[in-house]
GROMACS .gro file of C-alpha atoms in nm:
model
  349
    1MET     CA    1  13.540  13.958   4.917
    2THR     CA    2  13.383  13.769   5.199
    3THR     CA    3  13.013  13.813   5.247
    4THR     CA    4  12.890  13.794   5.610
    5THR     CA    5  12.528  13.702   5.684
    6LEU     CA    6  12.419  13.872   5.997
    7PRO     CA    7  12.190  13.692   6.224
    8LYS     CA    8  11.824  13.782   6.214
    9ALA     CA    9  11.702  14.016   6.493
   10HIS     CA   10  11.396  13.897   6.684
   11SER     CA   11  11.084  14.114   6.637
   12SER     CA   12  11.016  14.110   7.014
   13ILE     CA   13  11.122  13.962   7.343
   14VAL     CA   14  10.822  13.728   7.304
   15GLU     CA   15  10.972  13.581   6.981
   16ALA     CA   16  11.315  13.558   7.136
   17THR     CA   17  11.191  13.377   7.449
   18GLU     CA   18  10.895  13.160   7.383
   19LEU     CA   19  11.078  12.854   7.249
   20PRO     CA   20  11.280  12.617   7.462
   21ARG     CA   21  11.652  12.519   7.440
   22ILE     CA   22  11.692  12.149   7.363
   23ILE     CA   23  11.971  12.026   7.594
   24LYS     CA   24  12.126  11.666   7.620
   25VAL     CA   25  12.137  11.602   7.985
   26THR     CA   26  12.250  11.229   7.987
   27ASP     CA   27  12.298  10.968   7.715
   28ASN     CA   28  11.933  10.921   7.665
   29LEU     CA   29  11.767  11.221   7.855
   30TYR     CA   30  11.698  11.553   7.681
   31ALA     CA   31  11.555  11.866   7.829
   32ALA     CA   32  11.312  12.115   7.666
   33ALA     CA   33  11.416  12.398   7.884
   34PHE     CA   34  11.201  12.710   7.870
   35SER     CA   35  11.280  13.052   8.009
   36LEU     CA   36  10.907  13.102   8.040
   37MET     CA   37  10.697  12.832   7.895
   38LYS     CA   38  10.348  12.988   7.935
   39LEU     CA   39  10.464  13.275   7.719
   40LEU     CA   40  10.398  13.054   7.414
   41PRO     CA   41  10.034  12.967   7.471
   42ALA     CA   42   9.972  13.335   7.584
   43ARG     CA   43  10.091  13.460   7.257
   44TYR     CA   44   9.929  13.188   7.055
   45ILE     CA   45   9.585  13.231   7.215
   46LEU     CA   46   9.592  13.597   7.158
   47ASP     CA   47   9.705  13.550   6.801
   48ARG     CA   48   9.414  13.318   6.734
   49ALA     CA   49   9.168  13.562   6.906
   50GLU     CA   50   9.299  13.840   6.679
   51ALA     CA   51   9.269  13.632   6.375
   52ALA     CA   52   8.907  13.550   6.467
   53GLY     CA   53   8.824  13.912   6.515
   54LEU     CA   54   8.750  13.864   6.878
   55ILE     CA   55   8.992  14.119   7.007
   56SER     CA   56   9.177  14.433   6.891
   57PRO     CA   57   9.403  14.673   7.075
   58GLY     CA   58   9.214  14.824   7.362
   59THR     CA   59   9.012  14.501   7.429
   60ARG     CA   60   9.041  14.409   7.800
   61ILE     CA   61   9.180  14.068   7.874
   62ILE     CA   62   9.074  13.889   8.199
   63GLU     CA   63   9.233  13.572   8.316
   64THR     CA   64   9.306  13.363   8.629
   65SER     CA   65   9.660  13.274   8.704
   66SER     CA   66   9.900  13.294   9.004
   67GLY     CA   67  10.212  13.210   8.803
   68THR     CA   68  10.380  13.210   8.475
   69PHE     CA   69  10.072  13.224   8.254
   70ALA     CA   70   9.997  13.561   8.404
   71LEU     CA   71  10.348  13.682   8.338
   72GLY     CA   72  10.336  13.553   7.981
   73LEU     CA   73  10.002  13.724   7.923
   74ALA     CA   74  10.126  14.057   8.083
   75MET     CA   75  10.424  14.056   7.841
   76VAL     CA   76  10.215  13.999   7.533
   77CYS     CA   77   9.933  14.245   7.642
   78ARG     CA   78  10.183  14.512   7.719
   79LEU     CA   79  10.348  14.489   7.374
   80ARG     CA   80  10.015  14.478   7.187
   81GLY     CA   81   9.805  14.744   7.379
   82TYR     CA   82   9.559  14.513   7.564
   83PRO     CA   83   9.473  14.612   7.923
   84LEU     CA   84   9.500  14.308   8.140
   85THR     CA   85   9.336  14.202   8.467
   86ILE     CA   86   9.478  13.896   8.644
   87VAL     CA   87   9.284  13.725   8.916
   88GLY     CA   88   9.520  13.532   9.143
   89ASP     CA   89   9.567  13.433   9.494
   90SER     CA   90   9.837  13.446   9.766
   91ALA     CA   91  10.067  13.227   9.548
   92ILE     CA   92  10.145  13.554   9.361
   93ASP     CA   93  10.456  13.656   9.554
   94ARG     CA   94  10.558  14.017   9.593
   95ASP     CA   95  10.814  14.001   9.325
   96LEU     CA   96  10.590  13.844   9.061
   97ARG     CA   97  10.318  14.103   9.150
   98THR     CA   98  10.565  14.388   9.102
   99ARG     CA   99  10.667  14.254   8.760
  100LEU     CA  100  10.301  14.218   8.653
  101GLU     CA  101  10.213  14.574   8.767
  102MET     CA  102  10.508  14.721   8.611
  103LEU     CA  103  10.379  14.586   8.285
  104GLY     CA  104  10.050  14.768   8.345
  105THR     CA  105   9.857  14.461   8.467
  106THR     CA  106   9.567  14.509   8.727
  107VAL     CA  107   9.616  14.221   8.984
  108GLU     CA  108   9.313  14.111   9.203
  109ILE     CA  109   9.379  13.868   9.493
  110VAL     CA  110   9.109  13.649   9.599
  111GLU     CA  111   9.075  13.420   9.920
  112HIS     CA  112   8.923  13.071   9.944
  113THR     CA  113   8.586  13.115  10.116
  114GLY     CA  114   8.454  12.758  10.074
  115GLN     CA  115   8.359  12.757   9.702
  116ALA     CA  116   8.374  12.442   9.513
  117GLY     CA  117   8.707  12.386   9.345
  118GLY     CA  118   8.913  12.542   9.628
  119ILE     CA  119   9.113  12.859   9.559
  120GLN     CA  120   9.102  12.793   9.185
  121GLY     CA  121   8.720  12.781   9.209
  122ALA     CA  122   8.731  13.110   9.386
  123ARG     CA  123   8.943  13.268   9.117
  124LEU     CA  124   8.725  13.136   8.840
  125ALA     CA  125   8.417  13.267   9.015
  126ARG     CA  126   8.575  13.618   9.023
  127VAL     CA  127   8.668  13.597   8.649
  128ALA     CA  128   8.307  13.520   8.573
  129GLU     CA  129   8.188  13.815   8.776
  130LEU     CA  130   8.445  14.048   8.600
  131ARG     CA  131   8.333  13.896   8.262
  132ARG     CA  132   7.963  14.010   8.338
  133GLN     CA  133   8.087  14.356   8.427
  134HIS     CA  134   8.298  14.379   8.115
  135PRO     CA  135   8.093  14.208   7.844
  136ASP     CA  136   8.338  14.310   7.565
  137ALA     CA  137   8.637  14.162   7.743
  138PHE     CA  138   8.816  13.844   7.632
  139VAL     CA  139   8.895  13.554   7.867
  140PRO     CA  140   9.186  13.323   7.731
  141GLY     CA  141   9.066  13.037   7.952
  142GLN     CA  142   9.390  12.849   7.982
  143TYR     CA  143   9.220  12.546   8.151
  144ASP     CA  144   8.972  12.480   7.870
  145ASN     CA  145   9.080  12.668   7.556
  146PRO     CA  146   9.212  12.417   7.298
  147ASP     CA  147   9.457  12.692   7.173
  148ASN     CA  148   9.656  12.619   7.491
  149PRO     CA  149   9.771  12.270   7.388
  150GLY     CA  150   9.754  12.376   7.032
  151ALA     CA  151  10.032  12.626   7.073
  152TYR     CA  152  10.288  12.344   7.139
  153GLY     CA  153  10.293  12.213   6.784
  154ILE     CA  154  10.600  12.424   6.705
  155VAL     CA  155  10.778  12.296   7.002
  156ALA     CA  156  10.714  11.942   6.887
  157ASP     CA  157  10.855  12.025   6.545
  158LEU     CA  158  11.171  12.163   6.722
  159ILE     CA  159  11.205  11.844   6.929
  160GLY     CA  160  11.160  11.628   6.627
  161THR     CA  161  11.423  11.811   6.424
  162THR     CA  162  11.673  11.828   6.714
  163VAL     CA  163  11.626  11.490   6.899
  164GLY     CA  164  11.452  11.271   6.631
  165VAL     CA  165  11.221  10.998   6.744
  166VAL     CA  166  11.108  11.045   7.110
  167ASP     CA  167  11.013  10.729   7.298
  168CYS     CA  168  10.896  10.902   7.616
  169LEU     CA  169  10.783  11.250   7.714
  170VAL     CA  170  10.773  11.362   8.085
  171GLY     CA  171  10.620  11.680   8.203
  172PRO     CA  172  10.430  11.848   8.489
  173VAL     CA  173  10.048  11.867   8.456
  174GLY     CA  174   9.856  12.182   8.558
  175SER     CA  175   9.627  12.305   8.285
  176GLY     CA  176   9.721  12.012   8.063
  177GLY     CA  177   9.847  12.224   7.778
  178SER     CA  178  10.211  12.144   7.751
  179THR     CA  179  10.210  11.763   7.797
  180GLY     CA  180   9.886  11.713   7.612
  181GLY     CA  181   9.971  11.946   7.323
  182LEU     CA  182  10.322  11.804   7.287
  183ALA     CA  183  10.214  11.444   7.306
  184ALA     CA  184   9.940  11.493   7.051
  185ALA     CA  185  10.174  11.658   6.802
  186LEU     CA  186  10.455  11.402   6.856
  187ARG     CA  187  10.221  11.110   6.820
  188GLN     CA  188  10.126  11.223   6.470
  189THR     CA  189  10.461  11.068   6.356
  190GLY     CA  190  10.529  10.840   6.661
  191PRO     CA  191  10.198  10.705   6.800
  192ALA     CA  192  10.381  10.475   7.039
  193LEU     CA  193  10.515  10.782   7.238
  194HIS     CA  194  10.496  10.702   7.613
  195LEU     CA  195  10.344  11.005   7.802
  196VAL     CA  196  10.426  11.045   8.176
  197GLY     CA  197  10.239  11.316   8.366
  198VAL     CA  198  10.389  11.460   8.679
  199ASP     CA  199  10.138  11.570   8.953
  200THR     CA  200  10.160  11.623   9.332
  201GLN     CA  201   9.970  11.514   9.646
  202GLY     CA  202   9.669  11.738   9.716
  203SER     CA  203   9.582  11.767   9.341
  204ILE     CA  204   9.258  11.622   9.209
  205ILE     CA  205   9.357  11.595   8.838
  206PHE     CA  206   9.418  11.230   8.850
  207GLY     CA  207   9.182  11.126   9.121
  208SER     CA  208   9.369  11.204   9.442
  209PRO     CA  209   9.198  11.399   9.722
  210ASP     CA  210   9.198  11.772   9.723
  211GLY     CA  211   9.430  11.922   9.976
  212PRO     CA  212   9.705  12.183  10.041
  213ARG     CA  213   9.995  12.184   9.802
  214MET     CA  214  10.335  12.316   9.886
  215LEU     CA  215  10.465  12.231   9.544
  216ARG     CA  216  10.297  12.488   9.324
  217GLY     CA  217  10.286  12.533   8.948
  218LEU     CA  218  10.143  12.184   8.881
  219GLY     CA  219   9.833  12.012   9.003
  220SER     CA  220   9.486  12.156   9.049
  221SER     CA  221   9.182  12.167   9.267
  222ILE     CA  222   8.964  12.155   8.938
  223HIS     CA  223   8.956  11.928   8.646
  224PRO     CA  224   9.087  12.130   8.360
  225GLY     CA  225   8.915  12.055   8.025
  226ASN     CA  226   9.259  12.046   7.855
  227VAL     CA  227   9.377  11.750   8.048
  228LYS     CA  228   9.289  11.459   7.833
  229HIS     CA  229   9.339  11.167   8.061
  230ALA     CA  230   9.331  10.895   7.798
  231ALA     CA  231   9.654  11.044   7.659
  232TYR     CA  232   9.868  10.948   7.964
  233ASP     CA  233  10.055  10.615   7.999
  234GLU     CA  234  10.188  10.684   8.355
  235VAL     CA  235  10.110  10.935   8.630
  236HIS     CA  236  10.351  11.018   8.911
  237TRP     CA  237  10.283  11.204   9.231
  238VAL     CA  238  10.584  11.375   9.384
  239THR     CA  239  10.621  11.561   9.715
  240ALA     CA  240  10.769  11.917   9.774
  241PRO     CA  241  11.082  11.787   9.956
  242GLU     CA  242  11.164  11.551   9.681
  243ALA     CA  243  11.102  11.793   9.403
  244PHE     CA  244  11.296  12.071   9.575
  245HIS     CA  245  11.594  11.828   9.609
  246ALA     CA  246  11.564  11.740   9.239
  247THR     CA  247  11.549  12.115   9.161
  248HIS     CA  248  11.890  12.172   9.341
  249GLN     CA  249  12.029  11.860   9.186
  250LEU     CA  250  11.936  11.977   8.831
  251TYR     CA  251  12.135  12.300   8.893
  252ARG     CA  252  12.428  12.136   9.081
  253GLU     CA  253  12.489  11.856   8.848
  254HIS     CA  254  12.378  11.998   8.512
  255GLY     CA  255  12.389  12.374   8.552
  256LEU     CA  256  12.019  12.417   8.475
  257PHE     CA  257  11.894  12.678   8.707
  258MET     CA  258  11.510  12.605   8.685
  259GLY     CA  259  11.207  12.627   8.895
  260PRO     CA  260  11.042  12.354   9.118
  261THR     CA  261  10.811  12.218   8.849
  262SER     CA  262  11.118  12.153   8.645
  263GLY     CA  263  11.262  11.977   8.951
  264ALA     CA  264  10.960  11.763   8.967
  265SER     CA  265  10.990  11.682   8.597
  266PHE     CA  266  11.363  11.590   8.629
  267GLN     CA  267  11.297  11.374   8.929
  268VAL     CA  268  11.071  11.153   8.733
  269ALA     CA  269  11.231  11.173   8.393
  270SER     CA  270  11.588  11.087   8.524
  271TRP     CA  271  11.446  10.776   8.702
  272TRP     CA  272  11.249  10.677   8.386
  273ALA     CA  273  11.552  10.721   8.165
  274GLU     CA  274  11.767  10.507   8.407
  275GLN     CA  275  11.504  10.230   8.400
  276ASN     CA  276  11.478  10.243   8.015
  277PRO     CA  277  11.839  10.307   7.885
  278ASP     CA  278  11.754  10.224   7.527
  279SER     CA  279  11.478  10.480   7.515
  280THR     CA  280  11.505  10.846   7.417
  281VAL     CA  281  11.347  11.055   7.686
  282VAL     CA  282  11.249  11.426   7.674
  283MET     CA  283  11.147  11.613   7.986
  284VAL     CA  284  10.962  11.954   7.983
  285LEU     CA  285  11.128  12.212   8.210
  286PRO     CA  286  10.873  12.501   8.235
  287ASP     CA  287  11.058  12.798   8.377
  288GLU     CA  288  11.386  12.931   8.513
  289GLY     CA  289  11.476  12.950   8.877
  290TYR     CA  290  11.519  13.322   8.930
  291ARG     CA  291  11.165  13.371   9.073
  292TYR     CA  292  11.245  13.109   9.335
  293GLN     CA  293  11.571  13.233   9.469
  294SER     CA  294  11.416  13.358   9.795
  295THR     CA  295  11.205  13.039   9.829
  296VAL     CA  296  11.309  12.704   9.688
  297TYR     CA  297  11.677  12.794   9.671
  298ASN     CA  298  11.679  12.967  10.008
  299ASP     CA  299  11.767  12.748  10.305
  300SER     CA  300  11.608  12.995  10.563
  301TRP     CA  301  11.273  12.981  10.373
  302LEU     CA  302  11.290  12.602  10.348
  303SER     CA  303  11.354  12.593  10.718
  304GLU     CA  304  11.068  12.820  10.804
  305GLN     CA  305  10.837  12.587  10.601
  306GLY     CA  306  10.960  12.287  10.781
  307ILE     CA  307  11.091  12.135  10.453
  308VAL     CA  308  11.411  11.946  10.423
  309PRO     CA  309  11.488  11.868  10.057
  310ALA     CA  310  11.552  11.491  10.022
  311PRO     CA  311  11.571  11.246   9.745
  312ALA     CA  312  11.345  10.948   9.707
  313VAL     CA  313  11.630  10.696   9.723
  314ASP     CA  314  11.427  10.389   9.628
  315GLY     CA  315  11.223  10.548   9.349
  316PRO     CA  316  10.845  10.560   9.326
  317VAL     CA  317  10.596  10.322   9.490
  318THR     CA  318  10.369  10.175   9.210
  319VAL     CA  319   9.999  10.173   9.315
  320GLU     CA  320   9.686  10.036   9.155
  321HIS     CA  321   9.453  10.334   9.231
  322PRO     CA  322   9.495  10.709   9.291
  323LEU     CA  323   9.368  10.665   9.643
  324ASP     CA  324   9.653  10.430   9.710
  325ALA     CA  325   9.915  10.695   9.647
  326THR     CA  326  10.143  10.739   9.944
  327ALA     CA  327  10.267  11.050  10.110
  328ALA     CA  328  10.586  11.001   9.915
  329TRP     CA  329  10.666  10.956   9.545
  330SER     CA  330  10.393  10.725   9.396
  331ARG     CA  331  10.335  10.597   9.038
  332LEU     CA  332  10.031  10.458   8.860
  333LEU     CA  333  10.033  10.292   8.521
  334TRP     CA  334   9.743  10.496   8.374
  335ALA     CA  335   9.752  10.312   8.043
  336ARG     CA  336   9.567  10.574   7.832
  337ARG     CA  337   9.244  10.516   8.019
  338GLY     CA  338   8.970  10.767   8.084
  339PHE     CA  339   8.937  10.930   8.427
  340ASP     CA  340   8.641  10.732   8.524
  341ASP     CA  341   8.786  10.401   8.399
  342VAL     CA  342   9.073  10.451   8.648
  343VAL     CA  343   8.904  10.615   8.943
  344MET     CA  344   8.575  10.423   8.924
  345PRO     CA  345   8.658  10.094   8.767
  346VAL     CA  346   8.381   9.840   8.694
  347VAL     CA  347   8.344   9.600   8.981
  348GLU     CA  348   8.243   9.251   8.867
  349SER     CA  349   7.959   9.094   9.066
   0.00000   0.00000   0.00000
């Protein structure tokens, strides 16, 4: 008699979706491809808050996000009985807002009216106002809550078990959770891990001037507390046309239908892997491409925005200071220095 062991059913869509697939893309390049990466820290932060007695079903959750962290929170809150208010901006497209509201989320859209920190500063100011109106509410605080990077320990274990020793980790930087959390966990067994952060022009995270960003989902107009600058060995700034081209290339050549932050990660990681063929490289791909079918994957939308996706044929330009970054792909050897050490170096008299 043959005994068949049935596969274990997942307890929820959160458990089934929160971890990435580890995929070998080239000889030395692997992808940690998430369906919805921010689902993991959303679940983990609420788990920790529950364990600490800070929340229970019925507690209002208030957070700022215009992207996938909002969706991750909405999924977890709906399943656990937490009313959720999301403060976002115009980057919340109609389809995303529909998905959030179908999950019972209250969505508030704010405009930039000159506050410090740009539109993210305006969103945070509204969150603080709502917090005063609802003193019993809980704010996950993705930008500063150490449970955001802390959530990625389980992913580091998965990478270590699947890939083995990782020489280089490449990923987009927004809140600092994924790259910072993964690097910290992986460096417990491999302290030489080379960490490459991917940013974009118009983001102040690594010392560039604040400005408009067509490439969304990475970068920031504030300095998130979870970005530990001294963890990064390199920083790359990529443009929207380059990243959108890489997003299309990732699908055409490897069948990975991902979003534009994943394209930015692939752009940098594939170059780095080619330059270092004896190194094992893992790139973080944060979310799938279905949300972007009417934008990044749509020729009419790209034309309306005046964007022609194009590769950076010659690779990045290496610069010595963030202010030297060009309007195209630029690279700075950050060398695990603090923010002030890079942006305001000591001048010898």
